[in-house]
Amino acid sequence: MTMQLEPMDVLVIGGGGREHALVWKLRQSPQVRRVFAAPGNPGMAGVERLSLSTLDELAEFAVRERIGLTVVGPEAPLCDGIVDLFRARGLRIFGPDRNAAQLEGSKAYAKDFMARHGIPTAASATFTDGAAAAAYVRAQGAPIVVKADGLAAGKGVVVAATVDEALAAVTDCFAGAFGDAGRTVVVEECLVGEEASILAITDGDTILPLASAQDHKRIGDGDTGPNTGGMGAYSPAPVVTPELWAVIQHEVLDRFLAGCRADRLDYRGVIYAGVMVTAGGPKILEFNVRFGDPETQPILMRLDNDLAEVLAAAADRRLGEVTLHWADDAAVCVVMAAQGYPGAYPKGAVITGIPEAEKLGAAVFHAGTALNPAGQTVTAGGRVLGVTARGATIHDAVVKAYAAVACIHWDGAQYRRDIAARALNREA
Ligand code: AMP
Ligand code: GLY
């Protein structure tokens, strides 16, 4: 059964691949009239792009244009209180409020939350003093993980193979390498296993898991080289077996919801648990308070529901009325990145072949692109495109996605050749 919403205009905050996938899906809703994106990106067809910078300007715009639903992509505006601001002005917005967004904004806060509510995670200790952190590292030995507290644009985590490397990370944190994010440091047990991304939509009363996904964090094939924002993703992730789902539902999602209630968190948004599947069961590496990027691209491709209806229901605390439906297939997203990423990279290279890739049935989600004065699509970020395809199996989706990738060219394009390799091994 579908709920009838008034036709509405929608505003999406953000401009990456995740937001492109969100507007792509929202535009398929018969209940969505106009779609605005701030700042959006050049790949977003049929979307009016806004160059508003402050949260106040965004709220003003939403009031003036009577925006019926605002969806927030990135974590920074959530941590800055965009949800609180919009709700104070009577606007409907999908996302956790500022207080609840600390689950991503502060690793120390998230660790406390998990400990209080019995959510399995790595053993850890939190320090505000460098000498004490160093003493703990020496006592624990390596391998060990050092995390700067606070948002560090994905760069604040060091998985140290040796005590010296861990001590250097502690020193870097307290020396200000991650700004304010390093004044508190979490030192954590190093977990071994396969990672999965578990996302769920909640309104505080009901929690609906999304299809499972797996990301590829390292730049290089075989999970080598430095960490990135994510070089590709696929859904479903066969590592998440039905048995594992049952444990995750009980030990992670149900306890998360109970924890939100006990702590009186106003959580009407998506919660993303980075899970390590260890020999001792699933353990949470981190919470994100937003959709994953690039996991959202393949996940949304497989969602049969009207996304506007689902997100509006969560914002209105009516999620109990919703059942999610998933296509019984697979989707794979291959991220194409600029040469040098995740380090420094050039901008402005002309991209060709996107229409040819789309003709093969792939969705090419833009992340870091711009239009040059000649109207050509050029590179403008580290992660440039997310080439996403569906298939009956992961194997079919992989073949289609890479066929589409092969159509696309720019000078210095780099991408991993082994996206979904783990799933393919399991399928075989
Ligand atoms: P985070 O930003 O906390 O997700 O960390 C980034 C990446 O570092 C994760 O995706 C993992 O690959 C790795 N990582 C984080 N915490 C741990 C841990 N306790 N043990 C092993 N690897 C970890
Ligand atoms: N793909 C990792 C993230 O969104 O944080």
Short mmCIF file of C-alpha atoms and ligand atoms in Angstrom, two decimals, residues 107 111 121-123 144-147 154-159 188-193 195 215 217-218 227-228 272 274-276 284-288, ligand 1:
data_model
loop_
_atom_site.label_atom_id
_atom_site.label_comp_id
_atom_site.label_asym_id
_atom_site.label_seq_id
_atom_site.Cartn_x
_atom_site.Cartn_y
_atom_site.Cartn_z
CA LYS A 107 34.27 8.65 18.26
CA LYS A 111 32.20 4.32 22.01
CA THR A 121 32.68 -3.11 19.33
CA ALA A 122 36.47 -3.16 19.68
CA ALA A 123 37.87 -2.72 23.19
CA ILE A 144 46.59 -1.33 17.34
CA VAL A 145 44.32 1.41 15.99
CA VAL A 146 44.60 5.13 16.78
CA LYS A 147 41.63 7.39 16.01
CA GLY A 154 38.01 10.13 6.93
CA LYS A 155 41.70 10.73 7.60
CA GLY A 156 41.80 10.44 11.37
CA VAL A 157 42.24 6.66 11.63
CA VAL A 158 45.62 4.88 11.67
CA VAL A 159 45.69 1.09 11.73
CA GLU A 188 41.38 0.68 19.95
CA GLU A 189 41.94 -3.05 19.63
CA CYS A 190 42.74 -4.05 16.04
CA LEU A 191 39.96 -6.25 14.69
CA VAL A 192 40.49 -8.84 11.98
CA GLY A 193 37.81 -9.87 9.51
CA GLU A 195 33.98 -5.43 6.60
CA ASP A 215 32.74 -0.81 0.41
CA LYS A 217 38.28 1.65 1.34
CA ARG A 218 41.84 1.30 0.05
CA ASN A 227 42.47 4.68 2.78
CA THR A 228 40.05 6.65 0.62
CA TYR A 272 25.25 3.44 8.98
CA GLY A 274 30.62 -0.05 9.73
CA VAL A 275 30.77 -3.70 10.79
CA MET A 276 33.80 -5.97 11.05
CA ILE A 284 31.07 -2.09 15.08
CA LEU A 285 34.04 -0.08 13.76
CA GLU A 286 32.14 3.18 13.59
CA PHE A 287 28.74 4.77 13.22
CA ASN A 288 27.97 7.23 10.47
P1 AMP B 1 36.62 4.36 10.50
O1 AMP B 1 36.74 5.74 9.93
O2 AMP B 1 36.53 4.31 11.98
O3 AMP B 1 35.63 3.49 9.79
O4 AMP B 1 37.98 3.65 10.09
C1 AMP B 1 38.39 3.59 8.75
C2 AMP B 1 38.85 2.20 8.44
O5 AMP B 1 39.90 1.83 9.33
C3 AMP B 1 37.78 1.14 8.63
O6 AMP B 1 36.95 1.01 7.52
C4 AMP B 1 38.62 -0.08 8.86
O7 AMP B 1 39.10 -0.58 7.62
C5 AMP B 1 39.79 0.46 9.63
N1 AMP B 1 39.55 0.29 11.08
C6 AMP B 1 38.94 1.14 11.92
N2 AMP B 1 38.88 0.65 13.17
C7 AMP B 1 39.49 -0.54 13.13
C8 AMP B 1 39.76 -1.56 14.12
N3 AMP B 1 39.41 -1.41 15.39
N4 AMP B 1 40.41 -2.67 13.71
C9 AMP B 1 40.79 -2.82 12.41
N5 AMP B 1 40.56 -1.91 11.45
C10 AMP B 1 39.92 -0.78 11.79
#
